[in-house]
One Martini backbone bead per residue (centre of mass of N, CA, C, O) as a GRO file, in nm:
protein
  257
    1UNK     BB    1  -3.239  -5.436  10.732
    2UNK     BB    2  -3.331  -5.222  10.553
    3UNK     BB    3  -3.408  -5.116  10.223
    4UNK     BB    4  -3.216  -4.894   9.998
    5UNK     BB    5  -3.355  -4.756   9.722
    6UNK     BB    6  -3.316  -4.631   9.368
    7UNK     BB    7  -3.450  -4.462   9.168
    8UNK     BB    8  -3.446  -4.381   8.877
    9UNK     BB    9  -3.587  -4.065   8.841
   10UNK     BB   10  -3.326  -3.953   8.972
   11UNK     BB   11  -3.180  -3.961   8.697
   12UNK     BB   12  -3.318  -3.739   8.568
   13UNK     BB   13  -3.248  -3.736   8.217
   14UNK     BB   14  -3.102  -3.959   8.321
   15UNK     BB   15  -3.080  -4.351   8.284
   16UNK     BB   16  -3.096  -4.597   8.408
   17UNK     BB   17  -2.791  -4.694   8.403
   18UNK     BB   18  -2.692  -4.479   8.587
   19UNK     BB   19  -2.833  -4.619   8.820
   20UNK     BB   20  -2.723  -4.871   8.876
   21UNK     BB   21  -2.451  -4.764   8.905
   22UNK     BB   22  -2.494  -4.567   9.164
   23UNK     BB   23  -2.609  -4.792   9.340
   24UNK     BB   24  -2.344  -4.962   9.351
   25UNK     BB   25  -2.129  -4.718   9.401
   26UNK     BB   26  -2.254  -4.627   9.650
   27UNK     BB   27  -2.479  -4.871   9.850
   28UNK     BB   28  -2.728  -4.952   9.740
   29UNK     BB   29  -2.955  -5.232   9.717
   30UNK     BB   30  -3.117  -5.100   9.492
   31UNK     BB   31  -3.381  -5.069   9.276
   32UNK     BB   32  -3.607  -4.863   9.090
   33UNK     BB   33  -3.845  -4.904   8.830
   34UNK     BB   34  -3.928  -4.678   8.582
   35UNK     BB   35  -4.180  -4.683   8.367
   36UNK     BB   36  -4.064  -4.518   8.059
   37UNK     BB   37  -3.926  -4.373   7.756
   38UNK     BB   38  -3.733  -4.542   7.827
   39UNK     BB   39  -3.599  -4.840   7.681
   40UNK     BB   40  -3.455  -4.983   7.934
   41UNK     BB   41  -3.757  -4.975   8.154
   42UNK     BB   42  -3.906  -5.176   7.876
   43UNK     BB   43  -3.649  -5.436   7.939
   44UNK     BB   44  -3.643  -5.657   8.088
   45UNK     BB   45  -3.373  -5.826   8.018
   46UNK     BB   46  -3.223  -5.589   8.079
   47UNK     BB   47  -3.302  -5.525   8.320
   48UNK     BB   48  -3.139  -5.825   8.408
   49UNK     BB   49  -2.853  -5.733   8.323
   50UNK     BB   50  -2.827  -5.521   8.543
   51UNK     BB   51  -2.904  -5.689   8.798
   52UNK     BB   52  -2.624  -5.874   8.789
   53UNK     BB   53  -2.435  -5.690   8.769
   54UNK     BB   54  -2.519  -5.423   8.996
   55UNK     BB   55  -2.865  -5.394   9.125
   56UNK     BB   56  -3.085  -5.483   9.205
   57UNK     BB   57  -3.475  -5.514   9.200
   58UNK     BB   58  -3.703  -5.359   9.435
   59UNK     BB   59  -3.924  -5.205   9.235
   60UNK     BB   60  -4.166  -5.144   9.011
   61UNK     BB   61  -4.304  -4.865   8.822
   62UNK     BB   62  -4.581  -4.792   8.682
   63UNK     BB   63  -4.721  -4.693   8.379
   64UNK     BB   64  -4.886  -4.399   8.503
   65UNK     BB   65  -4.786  -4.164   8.351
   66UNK     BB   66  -4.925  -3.919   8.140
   67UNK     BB   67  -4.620  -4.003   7.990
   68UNK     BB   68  -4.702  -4.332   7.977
   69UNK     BB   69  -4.994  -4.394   7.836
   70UNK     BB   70  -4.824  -4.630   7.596
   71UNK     BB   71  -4.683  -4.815   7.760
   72UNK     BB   72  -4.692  -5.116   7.605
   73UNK     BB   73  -5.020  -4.997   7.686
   74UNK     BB   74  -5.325  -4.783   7.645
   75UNK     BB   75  -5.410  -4.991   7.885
   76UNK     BB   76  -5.380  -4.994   8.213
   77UNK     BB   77  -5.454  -5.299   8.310
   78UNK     BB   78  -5.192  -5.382   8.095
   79UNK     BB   79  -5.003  -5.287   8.255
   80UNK     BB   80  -4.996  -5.348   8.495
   81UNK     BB   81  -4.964  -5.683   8.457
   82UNK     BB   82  -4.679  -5.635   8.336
   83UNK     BB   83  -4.538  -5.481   8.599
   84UNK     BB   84  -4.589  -5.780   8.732
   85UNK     BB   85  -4.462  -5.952   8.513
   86UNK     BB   86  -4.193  -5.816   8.578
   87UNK     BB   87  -4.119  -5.854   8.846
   88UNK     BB   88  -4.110  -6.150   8.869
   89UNK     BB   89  -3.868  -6.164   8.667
   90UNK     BB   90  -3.690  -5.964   8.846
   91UNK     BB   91  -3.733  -6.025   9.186
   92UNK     BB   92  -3.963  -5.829   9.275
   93UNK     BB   93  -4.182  -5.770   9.527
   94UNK     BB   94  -4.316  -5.488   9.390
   95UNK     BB   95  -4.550  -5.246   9.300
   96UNK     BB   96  -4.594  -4.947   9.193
   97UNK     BB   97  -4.907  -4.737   9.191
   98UNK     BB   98  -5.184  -4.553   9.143
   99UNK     BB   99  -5.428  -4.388   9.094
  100UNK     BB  100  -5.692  -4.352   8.902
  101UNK     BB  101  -5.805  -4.150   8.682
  102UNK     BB  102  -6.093  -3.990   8.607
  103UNK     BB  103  -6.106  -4.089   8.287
  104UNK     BB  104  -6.067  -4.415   8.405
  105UNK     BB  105  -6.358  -4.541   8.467
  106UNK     BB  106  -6.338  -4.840   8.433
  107UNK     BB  107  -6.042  -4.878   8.580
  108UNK     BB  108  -6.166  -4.761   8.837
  109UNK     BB  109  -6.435  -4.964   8.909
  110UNK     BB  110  -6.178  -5.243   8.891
  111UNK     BB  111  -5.897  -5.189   9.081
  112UNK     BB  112  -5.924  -5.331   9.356
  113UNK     BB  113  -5.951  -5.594   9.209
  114UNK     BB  114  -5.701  -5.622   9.008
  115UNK     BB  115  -5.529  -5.586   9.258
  116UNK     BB  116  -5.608  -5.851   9.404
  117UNK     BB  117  -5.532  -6.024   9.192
  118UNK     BB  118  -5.277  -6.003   9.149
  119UNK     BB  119  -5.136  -6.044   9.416
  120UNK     BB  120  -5.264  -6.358   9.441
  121UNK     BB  121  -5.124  -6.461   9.145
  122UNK     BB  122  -4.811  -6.352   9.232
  123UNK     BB  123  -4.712  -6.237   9.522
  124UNK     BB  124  -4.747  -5.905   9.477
  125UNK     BB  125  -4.693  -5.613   9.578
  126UNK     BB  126  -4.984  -5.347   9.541
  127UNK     BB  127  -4.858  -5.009   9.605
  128UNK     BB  128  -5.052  -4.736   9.664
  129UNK     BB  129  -5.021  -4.439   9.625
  130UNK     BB  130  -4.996  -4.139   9.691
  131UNK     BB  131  -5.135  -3.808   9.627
  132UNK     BB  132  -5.187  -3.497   9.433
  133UNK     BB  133  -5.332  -3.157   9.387
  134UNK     BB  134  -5.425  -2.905   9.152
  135UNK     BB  135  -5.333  -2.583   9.220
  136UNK     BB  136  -5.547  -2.295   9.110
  137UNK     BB  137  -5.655  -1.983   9.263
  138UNK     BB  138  -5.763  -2.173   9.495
  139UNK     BB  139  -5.805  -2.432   9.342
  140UNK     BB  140  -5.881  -2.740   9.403
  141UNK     BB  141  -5.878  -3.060   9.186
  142UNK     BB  142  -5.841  -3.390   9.143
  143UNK     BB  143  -5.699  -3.660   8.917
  144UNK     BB  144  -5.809  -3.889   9.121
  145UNK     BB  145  -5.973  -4.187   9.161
  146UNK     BB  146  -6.138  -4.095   9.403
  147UNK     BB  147  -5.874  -3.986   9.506
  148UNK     BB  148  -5.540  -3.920   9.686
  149UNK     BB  149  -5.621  -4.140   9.890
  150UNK     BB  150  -5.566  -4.506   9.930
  151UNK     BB  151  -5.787  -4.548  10.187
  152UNK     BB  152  -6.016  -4.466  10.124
  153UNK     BB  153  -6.036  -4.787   9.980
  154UNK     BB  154  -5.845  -5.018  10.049
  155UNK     BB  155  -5.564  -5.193  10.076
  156UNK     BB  156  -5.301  -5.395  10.147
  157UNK     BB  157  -5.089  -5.182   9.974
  158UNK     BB  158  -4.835  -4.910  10.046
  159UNK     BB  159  -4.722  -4.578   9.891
  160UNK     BB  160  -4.526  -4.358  10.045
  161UNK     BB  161  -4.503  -3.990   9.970
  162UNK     BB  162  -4.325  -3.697  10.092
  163UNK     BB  163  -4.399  -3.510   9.857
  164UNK     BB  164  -4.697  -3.556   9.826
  165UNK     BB  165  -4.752  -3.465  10.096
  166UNK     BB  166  -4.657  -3.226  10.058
  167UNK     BB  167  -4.823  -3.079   9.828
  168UNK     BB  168  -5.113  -3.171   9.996
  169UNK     BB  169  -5.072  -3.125  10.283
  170UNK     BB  170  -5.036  -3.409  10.453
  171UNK     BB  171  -4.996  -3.604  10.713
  172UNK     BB  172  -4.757  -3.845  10.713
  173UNK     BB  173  -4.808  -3.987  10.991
  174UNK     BB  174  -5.097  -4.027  10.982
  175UNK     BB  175  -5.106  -4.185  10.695
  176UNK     BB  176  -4.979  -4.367  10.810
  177UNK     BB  177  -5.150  -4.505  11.034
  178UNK     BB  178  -5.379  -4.564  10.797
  179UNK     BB  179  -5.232  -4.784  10.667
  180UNK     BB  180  -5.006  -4.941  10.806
  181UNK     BB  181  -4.942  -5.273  10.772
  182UNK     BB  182  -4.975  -5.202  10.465
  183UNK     BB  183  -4.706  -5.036  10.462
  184UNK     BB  184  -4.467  -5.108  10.237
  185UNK     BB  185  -4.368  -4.849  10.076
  186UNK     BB  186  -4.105  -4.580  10.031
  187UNK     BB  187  -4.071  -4.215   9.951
  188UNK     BB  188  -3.799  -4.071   9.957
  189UNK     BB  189  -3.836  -3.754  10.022
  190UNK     BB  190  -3.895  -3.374  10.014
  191UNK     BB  191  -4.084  -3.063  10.115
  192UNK     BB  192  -4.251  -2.722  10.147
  193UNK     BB  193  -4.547  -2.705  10.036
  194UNK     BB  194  -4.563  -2.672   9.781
  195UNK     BB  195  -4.783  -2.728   9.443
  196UNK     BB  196  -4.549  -2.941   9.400
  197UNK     BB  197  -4.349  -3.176   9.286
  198UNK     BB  198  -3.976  -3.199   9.442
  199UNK     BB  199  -3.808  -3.389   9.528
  200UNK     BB  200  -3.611  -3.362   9.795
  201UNK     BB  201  -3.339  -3.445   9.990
  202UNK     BB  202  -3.364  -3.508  10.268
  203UNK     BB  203  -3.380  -3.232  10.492
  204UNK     BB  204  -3.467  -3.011  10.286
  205UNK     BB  205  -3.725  -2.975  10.433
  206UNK     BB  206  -4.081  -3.024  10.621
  207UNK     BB  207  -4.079  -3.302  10.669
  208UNK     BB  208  -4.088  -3.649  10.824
  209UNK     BB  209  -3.846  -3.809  10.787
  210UNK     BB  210  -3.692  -3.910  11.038
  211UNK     BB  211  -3.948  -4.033  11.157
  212UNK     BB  212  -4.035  -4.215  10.986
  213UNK     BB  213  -3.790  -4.413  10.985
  214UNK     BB  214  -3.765  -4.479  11.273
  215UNK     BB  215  -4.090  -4.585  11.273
  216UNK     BB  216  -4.012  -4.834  11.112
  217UNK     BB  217  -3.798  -4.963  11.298
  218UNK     BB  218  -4.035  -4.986  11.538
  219UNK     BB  219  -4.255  -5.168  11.358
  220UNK     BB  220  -4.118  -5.396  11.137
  221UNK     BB  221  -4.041  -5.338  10.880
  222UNK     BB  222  -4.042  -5.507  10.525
  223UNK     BB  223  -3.994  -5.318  10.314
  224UNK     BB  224  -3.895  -5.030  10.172
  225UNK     BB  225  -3.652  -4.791  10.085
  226UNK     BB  226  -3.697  -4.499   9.816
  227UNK     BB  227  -3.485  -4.281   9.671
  228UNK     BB  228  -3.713  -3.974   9.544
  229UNK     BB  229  -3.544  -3.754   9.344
  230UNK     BB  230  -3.453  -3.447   9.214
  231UNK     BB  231  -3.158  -3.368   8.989
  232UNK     BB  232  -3.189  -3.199   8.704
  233UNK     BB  233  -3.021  -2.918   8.776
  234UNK     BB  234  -2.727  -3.084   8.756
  235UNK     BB  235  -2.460  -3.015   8.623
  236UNK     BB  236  -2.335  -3.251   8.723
  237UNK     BB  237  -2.247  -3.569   8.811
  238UNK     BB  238  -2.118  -3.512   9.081
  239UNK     BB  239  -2.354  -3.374   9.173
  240UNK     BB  240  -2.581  -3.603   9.176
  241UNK     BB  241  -2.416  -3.797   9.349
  242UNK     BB  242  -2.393  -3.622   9.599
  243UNK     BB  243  -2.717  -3.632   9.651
  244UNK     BB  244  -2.714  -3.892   9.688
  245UNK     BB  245  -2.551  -3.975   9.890
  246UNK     BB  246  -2.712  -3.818  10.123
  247UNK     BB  247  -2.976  -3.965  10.060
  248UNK     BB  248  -2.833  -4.225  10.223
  249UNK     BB  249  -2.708  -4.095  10.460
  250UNK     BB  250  -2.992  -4.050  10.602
  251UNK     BB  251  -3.134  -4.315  10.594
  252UNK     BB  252  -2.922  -4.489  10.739
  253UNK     BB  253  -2.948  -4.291  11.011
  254UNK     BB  254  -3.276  -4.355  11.044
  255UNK     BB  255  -3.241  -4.707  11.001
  256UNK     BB  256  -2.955  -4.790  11.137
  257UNK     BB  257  -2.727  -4.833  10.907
   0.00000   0.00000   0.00000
């Protein structure tokens, strides 16, 4: 059965032991570890007594975010680096990591060898996301070098985000397809067309969340299935575990579990 797990992001302006514990308590798989300002998120050890805790961790989420860009290390390069010795230490299968940004001109020019070399020497798989451009006035920017579709590059593990395909444009199913065998990790999450990242509740938008699950349990897929939704607005508690509830009964649902 494919595995089911929870971002911390998810969970955001709570931290990540809030992930944990709901992730535990819900019937999640385990957790992706969203690595930013949470001081839990940058704390291996911490976060392996999370994970005997309550509930593995299935992929670290590099520091990747603009809001991210001097945790661990102000160089790109040596963030992914620590990423990857942390998935090492904590047991995860996986890094999720974005395309260099356009003003990381070096991170940029030696990126792919650097993801084919951590992968040689770690045996982790280093799944490059799919992004999208910020749009404004009618232009459309990408802040990605060399574009937001990590396709465009080439790499062997890749991460589908069906919020960014909402964002961007781009039919989800397609970009599955070109991604191919490479498609490591997928981002549950839905969006309406938007141009911004809404990470909805999957079955909330109009992505193809539910076809995309289905074609997953049809190809042999052997990555992980991880729910990144934002519960931010809500109110309670029990509101965001109920958002989360439901975003694993959809998953359940459309992966046969």
């Amino acid at each position: 059965m494919i595995r089911v797990g929870l971002s911390t992001a998810s969970v955001w302006p709570r931290t990540a032991s809030t992930a944990f514990t709901l992730a535990a308590d819900l019937g999640y798989d385990g957790v992706e570890v969203m690595v930013w300002a949470d001081p839990l998120s940058q704390d291996v050890p911490a976060l392996a007594r999370q994970s005997h805790r309550r509930a593995p961790v299935l992929a670290v989420h590099a520091p990747c975010l603009l809001v991210s860009q001097r945790i661990w290390s102000p160089d790109p390069d040596v963030r992914l680096r620590r990423a990857v010795e942390a998935a090492q230490d904590l047991g995860a299968p996986t890094v999720v990591v974005h395309p260099p940004f356009r003003w990381q001109r070096r991170y940029a020019d030696g990126f792919a060898d650097l993801v084919a070399e951590l992968e040689d020497g770690s045996g982790i798989a280093v799944a490059v996301e799919n992004m999208f451009p910020v749009r404004k006035g009618g232009v459309e920017v990408s802040a990605f070098r060399p574009s937001i579709d990590p396709t465009d590059v080439g790499h062997r593990n890749y991460t589908l985000d069906l919020s960014h395909t909402s964002a961007a444009h781009v039919d989800a199913m397609a970009l599955a397809d070109r991604m191919g065998a490479g498609l490591r990790h997928v981002h549950l999450a839905d969006g309406t067309g938007l141009p911004k990242d809404e990470h909805l509740v999957p079955g909330r938008g109009d992505q193809p969340c539910a076809a995309l699950c289905e074609r997953l349990v049809g190809s042999g897929f052997t990555g992980q299935v991880v729910v990144e939704v934002s519960t931010r607005r809500a109110k309670t508690s029990g509101e965001r575990e109920a958002d989360l509830a439901e975003a694993l009964r959809f998953a359940r649902a459309h992966l046969g579990g």
